[in-house]
Structures are given as C-alpha cells and as structure tokens.
mmCIF file of C-alpha atoms in Angstrom:
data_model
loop_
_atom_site.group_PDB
_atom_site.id
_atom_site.type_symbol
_atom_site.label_atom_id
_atom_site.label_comp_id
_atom_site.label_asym_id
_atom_site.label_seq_id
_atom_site.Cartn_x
_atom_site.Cartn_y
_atom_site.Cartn_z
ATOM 1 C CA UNK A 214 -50.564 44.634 -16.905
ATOM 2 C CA UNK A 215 -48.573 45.059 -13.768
ATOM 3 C CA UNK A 216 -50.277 42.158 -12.029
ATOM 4 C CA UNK A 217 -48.697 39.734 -15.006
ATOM 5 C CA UNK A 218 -45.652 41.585 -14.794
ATOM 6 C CA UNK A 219 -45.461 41.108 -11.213
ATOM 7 C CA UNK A 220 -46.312 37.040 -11.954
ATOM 8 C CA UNK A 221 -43.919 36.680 -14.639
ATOM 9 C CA UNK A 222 -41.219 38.257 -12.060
ATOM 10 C CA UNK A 223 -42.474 35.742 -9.592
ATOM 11 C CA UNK A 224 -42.145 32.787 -11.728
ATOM 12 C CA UNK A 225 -38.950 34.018 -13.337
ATOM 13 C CA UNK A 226 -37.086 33.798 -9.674
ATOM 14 C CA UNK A 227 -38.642 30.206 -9.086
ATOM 15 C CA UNK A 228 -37.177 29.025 -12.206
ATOM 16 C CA UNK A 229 -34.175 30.514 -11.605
ATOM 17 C CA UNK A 230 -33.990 28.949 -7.733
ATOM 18 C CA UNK A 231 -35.212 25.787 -8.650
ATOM 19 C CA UNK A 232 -32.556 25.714 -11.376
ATOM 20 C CA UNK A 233 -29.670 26.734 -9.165
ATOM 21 C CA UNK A 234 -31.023 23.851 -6.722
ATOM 22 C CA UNK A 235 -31.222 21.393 -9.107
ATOM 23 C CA UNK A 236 -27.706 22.421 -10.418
ATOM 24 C CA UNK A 237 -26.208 21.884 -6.836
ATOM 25 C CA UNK A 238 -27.859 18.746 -6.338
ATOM 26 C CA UNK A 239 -26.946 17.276 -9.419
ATOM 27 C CA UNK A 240 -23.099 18.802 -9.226
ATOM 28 C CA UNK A 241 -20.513 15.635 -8.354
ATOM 29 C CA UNK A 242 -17.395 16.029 -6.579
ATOM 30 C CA UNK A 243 -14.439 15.362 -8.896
ATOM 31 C CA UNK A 244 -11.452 13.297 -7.408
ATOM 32 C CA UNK A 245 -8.270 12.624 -9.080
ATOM 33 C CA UNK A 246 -5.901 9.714 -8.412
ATOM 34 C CA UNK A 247 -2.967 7.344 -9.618
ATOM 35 C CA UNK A 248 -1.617 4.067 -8.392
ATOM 36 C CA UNK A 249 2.187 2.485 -7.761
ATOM 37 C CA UNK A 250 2.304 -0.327 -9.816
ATOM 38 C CA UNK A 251 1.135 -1.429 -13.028
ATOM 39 C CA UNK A 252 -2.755 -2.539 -14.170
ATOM 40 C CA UNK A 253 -2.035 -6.395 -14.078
ATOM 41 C CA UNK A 254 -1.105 -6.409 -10.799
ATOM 42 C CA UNK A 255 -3.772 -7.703 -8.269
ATOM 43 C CA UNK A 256 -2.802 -5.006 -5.694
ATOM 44 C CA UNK A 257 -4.022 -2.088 -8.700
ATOM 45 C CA UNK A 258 -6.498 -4.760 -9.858
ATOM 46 C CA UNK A 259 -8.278 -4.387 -6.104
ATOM 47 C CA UNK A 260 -7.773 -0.117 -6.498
ATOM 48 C CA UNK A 261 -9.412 -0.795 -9.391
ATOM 49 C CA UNK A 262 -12.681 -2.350 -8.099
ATOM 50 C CA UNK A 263 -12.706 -0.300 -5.568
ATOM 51 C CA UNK A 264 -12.873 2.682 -7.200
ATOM 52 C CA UNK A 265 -15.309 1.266 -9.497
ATOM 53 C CA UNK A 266 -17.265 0.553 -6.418
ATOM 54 C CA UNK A 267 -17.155 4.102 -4.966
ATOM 55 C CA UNK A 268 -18.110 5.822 -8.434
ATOM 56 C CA UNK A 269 -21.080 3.113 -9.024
ATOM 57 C CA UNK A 270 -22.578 4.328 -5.410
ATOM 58 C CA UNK A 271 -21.130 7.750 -6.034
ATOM 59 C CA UNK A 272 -23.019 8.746 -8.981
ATOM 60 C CA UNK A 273 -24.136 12.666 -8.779
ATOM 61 C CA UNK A 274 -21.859 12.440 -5.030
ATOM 62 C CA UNK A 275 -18.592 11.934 -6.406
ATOM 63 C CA UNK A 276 -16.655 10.072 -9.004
ATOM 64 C CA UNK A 277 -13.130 9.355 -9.128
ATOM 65 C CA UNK A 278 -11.103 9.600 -12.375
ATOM 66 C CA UNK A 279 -7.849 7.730 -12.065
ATOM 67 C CA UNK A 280 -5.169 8.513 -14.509
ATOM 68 C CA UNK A 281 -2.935 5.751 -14.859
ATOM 69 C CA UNK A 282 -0.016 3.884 -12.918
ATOM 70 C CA UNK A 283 3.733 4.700 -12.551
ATOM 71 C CA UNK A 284 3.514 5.576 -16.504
ATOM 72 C CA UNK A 285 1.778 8.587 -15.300
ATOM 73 C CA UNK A 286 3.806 9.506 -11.952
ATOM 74 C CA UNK A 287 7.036 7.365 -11.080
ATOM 75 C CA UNK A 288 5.884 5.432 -8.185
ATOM 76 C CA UNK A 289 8.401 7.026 -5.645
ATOM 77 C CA UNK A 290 6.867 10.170 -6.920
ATOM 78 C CA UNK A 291 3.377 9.418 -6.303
ATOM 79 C CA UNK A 292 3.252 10.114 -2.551
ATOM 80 C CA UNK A 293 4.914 13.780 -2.760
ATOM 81 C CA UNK A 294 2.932 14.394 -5.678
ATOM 82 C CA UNK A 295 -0.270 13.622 -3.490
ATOM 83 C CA UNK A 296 1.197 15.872 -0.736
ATOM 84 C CA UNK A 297 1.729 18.588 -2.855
ATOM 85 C CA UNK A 298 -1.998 18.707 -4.841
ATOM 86 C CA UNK A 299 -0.817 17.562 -8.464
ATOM 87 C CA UNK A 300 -3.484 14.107 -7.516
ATOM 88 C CA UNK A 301 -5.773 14.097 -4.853
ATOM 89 C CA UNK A 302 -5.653 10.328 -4.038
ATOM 90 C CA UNK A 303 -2.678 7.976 -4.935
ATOM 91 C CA UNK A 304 -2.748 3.580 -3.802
ATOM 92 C CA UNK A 305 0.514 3.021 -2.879
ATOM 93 C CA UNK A 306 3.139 1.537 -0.226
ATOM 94 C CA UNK A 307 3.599 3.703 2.785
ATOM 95 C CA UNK A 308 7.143 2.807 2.942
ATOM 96 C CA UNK A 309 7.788 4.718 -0.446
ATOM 97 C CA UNK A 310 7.728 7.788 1.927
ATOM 98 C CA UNK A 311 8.215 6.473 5.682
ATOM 99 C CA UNK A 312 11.292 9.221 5.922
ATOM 100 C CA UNK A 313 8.223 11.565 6.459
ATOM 101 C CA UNK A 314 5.999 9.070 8.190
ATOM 102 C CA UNK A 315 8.001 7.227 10.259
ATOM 103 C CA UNK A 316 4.751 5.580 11.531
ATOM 104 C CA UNK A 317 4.332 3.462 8.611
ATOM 105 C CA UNK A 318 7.083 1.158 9.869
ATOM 106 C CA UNK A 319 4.444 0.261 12.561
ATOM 107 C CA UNK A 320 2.449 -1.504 9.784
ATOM 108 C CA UNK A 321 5.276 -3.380 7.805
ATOM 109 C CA UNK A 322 6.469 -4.789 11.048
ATOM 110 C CA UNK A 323 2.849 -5.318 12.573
ATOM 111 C CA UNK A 324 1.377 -8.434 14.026
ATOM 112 C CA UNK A 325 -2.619 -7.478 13.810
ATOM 113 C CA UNK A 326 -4.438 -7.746 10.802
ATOM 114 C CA UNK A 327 -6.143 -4.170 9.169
ATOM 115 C CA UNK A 328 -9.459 -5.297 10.918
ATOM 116 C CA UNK A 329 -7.690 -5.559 14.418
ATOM 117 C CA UNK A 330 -5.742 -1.953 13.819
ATOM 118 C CA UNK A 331 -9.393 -0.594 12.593
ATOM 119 C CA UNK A 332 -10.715 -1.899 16.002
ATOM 120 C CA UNK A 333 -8.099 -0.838 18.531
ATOM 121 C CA UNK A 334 -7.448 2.414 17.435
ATOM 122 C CA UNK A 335 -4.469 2.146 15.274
ATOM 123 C CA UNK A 336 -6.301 3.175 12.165
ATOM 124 C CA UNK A 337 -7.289 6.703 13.705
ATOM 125 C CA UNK A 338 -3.684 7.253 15.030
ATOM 126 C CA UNK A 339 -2.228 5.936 11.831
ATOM 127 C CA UNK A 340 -4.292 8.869 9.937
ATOM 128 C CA UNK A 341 -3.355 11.348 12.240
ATOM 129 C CA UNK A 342 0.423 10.823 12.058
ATOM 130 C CA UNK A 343 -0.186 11.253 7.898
ATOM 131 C CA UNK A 344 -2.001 14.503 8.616
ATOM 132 C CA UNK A 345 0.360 15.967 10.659
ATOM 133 C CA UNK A 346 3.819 14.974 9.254
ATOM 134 C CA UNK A 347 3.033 15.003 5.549
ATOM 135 C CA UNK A 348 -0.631 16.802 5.091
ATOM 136 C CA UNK A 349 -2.126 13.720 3.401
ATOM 137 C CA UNK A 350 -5.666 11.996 5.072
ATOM 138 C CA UNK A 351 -4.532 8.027 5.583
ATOM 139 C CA UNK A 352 -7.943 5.765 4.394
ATOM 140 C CA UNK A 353 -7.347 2.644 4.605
ATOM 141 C CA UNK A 354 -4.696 -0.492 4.613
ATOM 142 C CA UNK A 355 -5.707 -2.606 1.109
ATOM 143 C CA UNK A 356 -4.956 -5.592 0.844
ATOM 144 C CA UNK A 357 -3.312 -6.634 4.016
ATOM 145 C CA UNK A 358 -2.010 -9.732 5.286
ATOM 146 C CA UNK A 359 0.274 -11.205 2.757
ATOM 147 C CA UNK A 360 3.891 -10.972 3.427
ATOM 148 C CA UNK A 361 7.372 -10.945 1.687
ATOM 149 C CA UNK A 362 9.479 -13.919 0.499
ATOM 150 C CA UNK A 363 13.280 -13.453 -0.325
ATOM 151 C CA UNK A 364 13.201 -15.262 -4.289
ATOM 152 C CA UNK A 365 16.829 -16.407 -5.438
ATOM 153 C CA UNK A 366 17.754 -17.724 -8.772
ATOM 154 C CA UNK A 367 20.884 -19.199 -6.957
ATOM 155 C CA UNK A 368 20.111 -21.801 -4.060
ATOM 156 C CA UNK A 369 20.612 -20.067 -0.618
ATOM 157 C CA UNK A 370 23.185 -20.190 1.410
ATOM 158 C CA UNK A 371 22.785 -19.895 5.258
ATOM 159 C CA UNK A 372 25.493 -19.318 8.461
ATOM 160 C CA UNK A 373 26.050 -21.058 10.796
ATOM 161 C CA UNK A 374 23.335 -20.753 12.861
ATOM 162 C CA UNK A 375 20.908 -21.825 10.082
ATOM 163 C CA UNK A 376 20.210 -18.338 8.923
ATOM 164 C CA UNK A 377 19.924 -16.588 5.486
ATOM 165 C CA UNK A 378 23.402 -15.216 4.667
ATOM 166 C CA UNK A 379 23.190 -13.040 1.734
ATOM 167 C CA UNK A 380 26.747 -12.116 1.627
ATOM 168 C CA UNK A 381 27.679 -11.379 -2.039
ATOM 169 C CA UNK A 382 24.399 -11.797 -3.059
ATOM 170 C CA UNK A 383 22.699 -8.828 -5.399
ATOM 171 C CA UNK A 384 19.462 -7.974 -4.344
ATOM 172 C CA UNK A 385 17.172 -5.749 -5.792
ATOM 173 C CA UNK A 386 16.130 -3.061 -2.871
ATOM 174 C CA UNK A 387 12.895 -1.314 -1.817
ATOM 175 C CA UNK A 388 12.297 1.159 1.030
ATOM 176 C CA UNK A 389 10.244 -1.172 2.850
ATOM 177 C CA UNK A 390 12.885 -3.993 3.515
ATOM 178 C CA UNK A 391 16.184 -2.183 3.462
ATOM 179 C CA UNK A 392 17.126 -2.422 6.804
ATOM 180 C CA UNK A 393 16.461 -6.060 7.366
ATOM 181 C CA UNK A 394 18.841 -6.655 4.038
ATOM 182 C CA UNK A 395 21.510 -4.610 5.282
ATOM 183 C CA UNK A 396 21.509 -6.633 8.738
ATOM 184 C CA UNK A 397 21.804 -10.190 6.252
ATOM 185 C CA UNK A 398 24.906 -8.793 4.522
ATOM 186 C CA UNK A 399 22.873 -7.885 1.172
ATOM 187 C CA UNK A 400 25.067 -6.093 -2.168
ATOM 188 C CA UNK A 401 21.796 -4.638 -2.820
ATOM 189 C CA UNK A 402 20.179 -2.441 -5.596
ATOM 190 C CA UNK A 403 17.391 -0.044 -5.276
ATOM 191 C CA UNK A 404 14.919 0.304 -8.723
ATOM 192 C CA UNK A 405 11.330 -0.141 -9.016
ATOM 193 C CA UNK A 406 9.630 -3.362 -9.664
ATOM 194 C CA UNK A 407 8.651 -2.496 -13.573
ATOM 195 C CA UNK A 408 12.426 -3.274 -14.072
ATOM 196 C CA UNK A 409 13.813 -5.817 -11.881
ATOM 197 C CA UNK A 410 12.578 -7.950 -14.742
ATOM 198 C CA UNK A 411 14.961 -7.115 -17.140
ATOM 199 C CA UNK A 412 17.737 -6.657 -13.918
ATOM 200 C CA UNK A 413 17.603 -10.604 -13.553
ATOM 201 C CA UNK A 414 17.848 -11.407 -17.345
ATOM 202 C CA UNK A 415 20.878 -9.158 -17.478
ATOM 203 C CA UNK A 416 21.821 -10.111 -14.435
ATOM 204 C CA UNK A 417 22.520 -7.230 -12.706
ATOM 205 C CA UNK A 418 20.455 -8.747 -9.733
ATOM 206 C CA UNK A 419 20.066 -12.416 -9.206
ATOM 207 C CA UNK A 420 17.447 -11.805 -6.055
ATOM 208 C CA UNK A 421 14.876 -10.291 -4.619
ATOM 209 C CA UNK A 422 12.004 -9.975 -2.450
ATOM 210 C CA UNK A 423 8.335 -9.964 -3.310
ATOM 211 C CA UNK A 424 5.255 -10.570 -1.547
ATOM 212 C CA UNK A 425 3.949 -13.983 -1.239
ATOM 213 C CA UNK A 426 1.340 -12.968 -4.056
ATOM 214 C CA UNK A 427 1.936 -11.608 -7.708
ATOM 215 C CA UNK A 428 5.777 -12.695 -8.819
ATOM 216 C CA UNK A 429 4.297 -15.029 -11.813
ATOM 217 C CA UNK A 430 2.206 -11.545 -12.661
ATOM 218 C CA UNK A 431 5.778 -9.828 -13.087
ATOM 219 C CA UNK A 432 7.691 -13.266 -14.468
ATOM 220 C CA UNK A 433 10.146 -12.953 -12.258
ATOM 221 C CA UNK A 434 9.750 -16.711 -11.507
ATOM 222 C CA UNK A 435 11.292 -17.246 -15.024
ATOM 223 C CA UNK A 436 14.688 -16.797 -13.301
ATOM 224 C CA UNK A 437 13.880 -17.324 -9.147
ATOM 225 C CA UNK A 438 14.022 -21.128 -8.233
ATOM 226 C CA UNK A 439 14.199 -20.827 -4.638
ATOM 227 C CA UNK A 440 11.503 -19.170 -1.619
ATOM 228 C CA UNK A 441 12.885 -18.343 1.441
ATOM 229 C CA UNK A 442 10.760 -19.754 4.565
ATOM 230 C CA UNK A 443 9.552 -18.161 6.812
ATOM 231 C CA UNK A 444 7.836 -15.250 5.411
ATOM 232 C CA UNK A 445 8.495 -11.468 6.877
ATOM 233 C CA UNK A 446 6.618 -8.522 7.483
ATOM 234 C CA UNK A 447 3.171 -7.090 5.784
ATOM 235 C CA UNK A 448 2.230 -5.314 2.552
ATOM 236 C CA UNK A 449 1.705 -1.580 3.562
ATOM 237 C CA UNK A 450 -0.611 -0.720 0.761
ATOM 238 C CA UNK A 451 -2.655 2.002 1.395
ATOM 239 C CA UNK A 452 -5.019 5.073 0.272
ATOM 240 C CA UNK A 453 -3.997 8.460 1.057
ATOM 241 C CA UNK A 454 -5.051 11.488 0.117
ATOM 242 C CA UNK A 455 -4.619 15.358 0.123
ATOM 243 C CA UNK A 456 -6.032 17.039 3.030
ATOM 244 C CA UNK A 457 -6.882 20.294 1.264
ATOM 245 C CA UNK A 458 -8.604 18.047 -1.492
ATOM 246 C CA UNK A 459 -10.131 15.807 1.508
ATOM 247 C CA UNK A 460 -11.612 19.037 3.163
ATOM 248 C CA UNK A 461 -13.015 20.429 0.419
ATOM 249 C CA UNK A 462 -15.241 17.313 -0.589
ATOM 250 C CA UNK A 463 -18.651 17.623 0.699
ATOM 251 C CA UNK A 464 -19.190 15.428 3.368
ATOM 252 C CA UNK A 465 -21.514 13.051 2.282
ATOM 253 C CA UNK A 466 -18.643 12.783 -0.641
ATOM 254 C CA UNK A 467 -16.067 11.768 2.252
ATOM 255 C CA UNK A 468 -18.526 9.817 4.191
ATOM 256 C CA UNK A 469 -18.597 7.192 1.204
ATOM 257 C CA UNK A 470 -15.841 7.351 0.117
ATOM 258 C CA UNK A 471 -14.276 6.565 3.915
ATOM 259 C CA UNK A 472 -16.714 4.043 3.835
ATOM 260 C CA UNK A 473 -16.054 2.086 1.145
ATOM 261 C CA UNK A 474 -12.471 1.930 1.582
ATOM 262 C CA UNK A 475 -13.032 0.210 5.235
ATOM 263 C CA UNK A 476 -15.455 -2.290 3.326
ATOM 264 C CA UNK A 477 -12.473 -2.951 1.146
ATOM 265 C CA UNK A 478 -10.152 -3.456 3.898
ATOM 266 C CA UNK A 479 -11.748 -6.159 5.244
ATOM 267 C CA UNK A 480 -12.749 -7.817 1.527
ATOM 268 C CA UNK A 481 -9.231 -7.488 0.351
ATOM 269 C CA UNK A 482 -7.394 -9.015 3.129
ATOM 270 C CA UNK A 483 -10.097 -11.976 3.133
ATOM 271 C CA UNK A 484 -9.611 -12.134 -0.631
ATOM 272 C CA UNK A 485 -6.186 -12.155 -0.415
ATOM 273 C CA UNK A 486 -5.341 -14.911 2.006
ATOM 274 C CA UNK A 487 -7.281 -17.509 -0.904
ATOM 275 C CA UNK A 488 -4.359 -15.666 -3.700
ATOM 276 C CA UNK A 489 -1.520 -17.012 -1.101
ATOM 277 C CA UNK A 490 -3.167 -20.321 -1.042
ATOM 278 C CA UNK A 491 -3.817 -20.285 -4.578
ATOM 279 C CA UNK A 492 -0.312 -18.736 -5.908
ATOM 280 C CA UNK A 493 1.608 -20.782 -3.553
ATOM 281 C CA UNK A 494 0.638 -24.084 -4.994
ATOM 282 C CA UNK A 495 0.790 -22.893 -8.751
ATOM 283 C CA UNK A 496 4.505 -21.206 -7.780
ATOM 284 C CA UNK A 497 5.078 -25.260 -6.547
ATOM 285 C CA UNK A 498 3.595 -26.824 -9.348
ATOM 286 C CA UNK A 499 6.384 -24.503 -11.625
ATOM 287 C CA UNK A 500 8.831 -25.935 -10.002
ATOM 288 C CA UNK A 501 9.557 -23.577 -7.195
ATOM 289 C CA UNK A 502 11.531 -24.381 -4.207
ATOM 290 C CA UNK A 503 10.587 -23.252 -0.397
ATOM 291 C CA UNK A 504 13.620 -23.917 1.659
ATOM 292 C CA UNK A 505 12.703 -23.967 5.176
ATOM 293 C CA UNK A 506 15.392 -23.095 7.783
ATOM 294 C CA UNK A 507 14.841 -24.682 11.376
ATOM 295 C CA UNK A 508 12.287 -23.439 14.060
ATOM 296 C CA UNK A 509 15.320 -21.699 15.842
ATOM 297 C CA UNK A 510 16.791 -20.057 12.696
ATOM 298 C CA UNK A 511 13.065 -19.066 11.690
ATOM 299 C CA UNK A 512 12.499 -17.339 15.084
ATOM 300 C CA UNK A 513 15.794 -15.372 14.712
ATOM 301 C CA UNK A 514 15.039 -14.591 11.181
ATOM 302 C CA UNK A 515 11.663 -12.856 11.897
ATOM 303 C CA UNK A 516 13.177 -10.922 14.830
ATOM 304 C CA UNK A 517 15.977 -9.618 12.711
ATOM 305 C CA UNK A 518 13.214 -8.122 10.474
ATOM 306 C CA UNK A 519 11.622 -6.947 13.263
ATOM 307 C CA UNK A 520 14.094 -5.333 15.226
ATOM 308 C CA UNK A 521 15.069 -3.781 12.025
ATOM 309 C CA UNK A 522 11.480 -1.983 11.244
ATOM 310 C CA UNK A 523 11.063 -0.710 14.783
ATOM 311 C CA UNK A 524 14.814 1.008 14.992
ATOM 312 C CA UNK A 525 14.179 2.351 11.590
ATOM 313 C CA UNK A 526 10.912 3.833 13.037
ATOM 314 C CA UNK A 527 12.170 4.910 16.413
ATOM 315 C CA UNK A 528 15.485 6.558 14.676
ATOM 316 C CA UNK A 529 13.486 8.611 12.446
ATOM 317 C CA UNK A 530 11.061 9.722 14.894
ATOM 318 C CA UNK A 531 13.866 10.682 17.272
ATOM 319 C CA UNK A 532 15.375 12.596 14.396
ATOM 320 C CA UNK A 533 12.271 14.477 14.048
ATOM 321 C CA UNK A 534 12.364 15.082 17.272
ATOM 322 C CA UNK A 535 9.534 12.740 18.777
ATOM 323 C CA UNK A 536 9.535 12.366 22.661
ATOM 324 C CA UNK A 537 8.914 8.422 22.013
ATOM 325 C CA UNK A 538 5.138 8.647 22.456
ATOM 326 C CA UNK A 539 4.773 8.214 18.648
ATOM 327 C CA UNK A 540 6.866 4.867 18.609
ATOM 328 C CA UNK A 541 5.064 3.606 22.321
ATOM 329 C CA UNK A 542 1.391 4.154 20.725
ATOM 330 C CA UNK A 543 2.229 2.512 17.386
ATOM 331 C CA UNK A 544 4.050 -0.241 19.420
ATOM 332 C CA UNK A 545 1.056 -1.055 21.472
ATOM 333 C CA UNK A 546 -1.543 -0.755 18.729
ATOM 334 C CA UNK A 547 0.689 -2.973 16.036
ATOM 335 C CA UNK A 548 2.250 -5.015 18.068
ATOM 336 C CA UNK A 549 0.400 -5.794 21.057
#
C-alpha cells in the first residue's frame, strides 16, 4: 500500500510540474496601446498592420490589444499617458511632446531616411534620449519620408524675395511646425487635426499644413486650392513605449516585437513614397494647384524651416541644461 502511495505521490508532482510548465509556456505577454489619429488614416492604417503582424507571429509570445484612437486618449495626451503607465505603447508624432525630448526635432528637420538613421547610429541614440528624458523605449520611425505642404484656400501671396508671406493669414498650428510659421508671419491656431475640418468650413482657419499624403482622407481639399512648393521637413511618426512595461516583457516578447517594428520601418517608408506619387496626381486631377516659388526662394524657404527645428532643439536642450553634445550627435547623425 505504501509503494502505490508513494507512486501516486510521484505522479501527482509530475502532473502538477508539467502543468505549471505548460501554463508558463502557453502564458502570452499582454501589451496595451492607442494611436494619434483616427482609423482611416493611412499613418493608423500602417499601426494597424503592424500590429496585426506582431500578434499573428506573436501568438502564445505576446499580443497587443489596441484600444482605439484620440476617441480613447486626446492625441496630445497620448505620449504622457504612455510615460506615466495608463498604455504601454502609443503611434504617434514625437513632436506632440518634443518639450521633453528635444531630440525629436533632429528627425522633423532630418535629411536621412529611417533606414540611414537605423544604420548610422541615430536610431540607438534617438532611443536613449526617450529613455532618459521621458522614461519611454523609442522603436521605430513609421512611415518616414513624406513631408509637409502649406494648403491655402486663398492663393498665396509671397515677398519680395519670392517667399511665402503668410502675414494675416490663419493657420491652423501643430507642435511640429510652429516655429517655421512664426518666422513666415503666421496668425496661427493650434487644435488637432479631427477638427480643422470644421475650422475651414467656419472659417476660423483658411490654411494649413499637412503632409504630402492623406488631406483627401480628412477632406480638407474641399476648401484648400493651392500647395505650396517645395515641401518641408519629415513625418516624425513613431512607436514608443513604457520602459517599466518594456522591461517587464520577456525577452523573446521584446525581441519580436523590436523586430517587427524595424521590418516596418523600412516597408512603410518604401510604401509610402508610391502614396506621394499616387495622392499627388489624384490631389491634381481635383483641381489642386502647386505653386512653385523660384530655385532661390525654394532654397531660402527650406533653410528657414530648418534653422527653425534646430534652434527649437538646441534652445530646449540648453534649457535643460545640455552641454551641446545632445544637439552635436543628433546633428551629425540627421543631418550629415
């Protein structure tokens, strides 16, 4: 009798370790996130897929649940939210909190593609300045290379040099091109993009600036006739997420996930140069105008954005206290 007991004790604790082994195989890391603009967009579209991508090679690793759009979190909430734990991962533009990352000018004003920045290093420096100034793990740059047009409903005036002069002109504002407006004389307005639509039927704004992708998504080209030439800076879309969160995945968890967001870097921005093509000629076809100042106007035009990123970024650092290292490393890996 004691020999079965002494079996039946055996088996009982192989059961019980093979259960507790199976349980901690099959246990997935849970991962919670939100994005900046709305679903129809093709910047949230590309989240989207993304995540899709992660949870179909994440299965029993880790899945990510994503919980809506601005709906859920005001966009220019999203990033402290992020910071502070309520989401673990959030898609959104680094400039909606580059008064704690300064660093993130380095992108809007860059002249590498992601790829390049993976390469040389500014990726990895990038991250670090997230982790250190606002506790948040930097993944990737989404859909890069498409820049910003200035869209008027009113046919632009320039000075006398042949540049944009947007003297009594009401622009809707955003964080990432503030400076530059300021420097063209701009009455501008700051409110997020879900209701500049209903600022230029009332008209309480009669421009603004968009990327060179996605203004027929928001309908804005119902009331803009006119596209500024040349184009300025760089979308700044990217994927952070919490450090505490990021550290407590396992690490085959952050391994793919990592992964897969540096597959989509280099998809999205190769993706996204065919939507320029693509929503360039169907902007045209509309009936929108590109007015094209002269290759002297153009140059000064860019530099004024420019100039405008890198001060931003170099006054905020200094404010912070930064020794200029910060602004010289981002300079040489963005802007070679």
């Amino acid at each position: 009798m004691k020999m079965f007991d002494n079996l039946s004790f055996k088996l009982t604790g192989a059961v019980a370790a093979l259960a507790m082994t199976a349980s901690s195989g099959w246990a997935e890391d849970r991962v919670s996130a939100v994005h900046a603009f709305p679903e129809f967009l093709v910047y949230t579209k590309t989240f989207l897929a993304m995540v899709d991508d992660i949870n179909a090679r994440g299965e029993g690793i880790v899945q990510i649940e994503v919980r809506g759009g601005p709906e859920a979190i005001g966009m220019f909430q999203q990033p402290a939210a992020v910071r502070d734990g309520i989401v673990d991962m959030v898609h959104t533009p680094g400039s909606f909190y580059g008064a704690n990352v300064p660093e993130i000018d380095a992108m809007v004003a860059a002249t590498v593609t992601p790829l390049e920045a993976r390469a040389n290093g500014g990726a990895e420096a990038m991250d670090a300045a997230h982790q250190s100034r606002f506790g948040v793990k930097h993944l990737g740059w989404i859909d890069g290379g498409v820049k910003f047009h200035i869209y008027t409903s009113k046919e632009p005036v320039f000075d006398d040099n042949g540049v944009l002069d947007l003297t009594g002109v009401k622009l809707r504002d955003n964080p990432i091109y503030h400076a530059f407006f300021e420097a063209l004389n701009a009455t501008t307005a700051s409110m997020p993009a879900t209701e500049v639509y209903a600022a230029l039927e009332k008209g309480v704004v009669d421009a603004a600036a968009w990327t060179e992708i996605g203004l027929m998504d928001l309908k804005w080209d119902e009331f803009m006739k006119f596209a500024i030439e040349p184009p300025f800076y760089n979308t700044d879309i990217g994927v952070i997420f919490n450090k505490e969160s990021w550290d407590a995945l396992t690490p085959e968890s952050r391994e793919l996930i990592q992964s897969v967001v540096i597959e989509w870097e280099e998809k999205s921005y190769n993706d996204r140069q065919t939507s320029v093509t693509e929503d360039r000629a169907e902007l045209e076809k509309r009936g929108m105008q590109f007015v094209t100042m002269s290759d002297e106007a153009s140059a000064n035009y860019l530099k004024m954005a420019s100039d405008a990123a890198w001060a931003r970024m170099e006054g905020r650092l200094k404010e912070m206290g930064d020794d200029g290292s910060s602004y010289e490393t981002m300079r040489k890996l963005y802007h070679p």
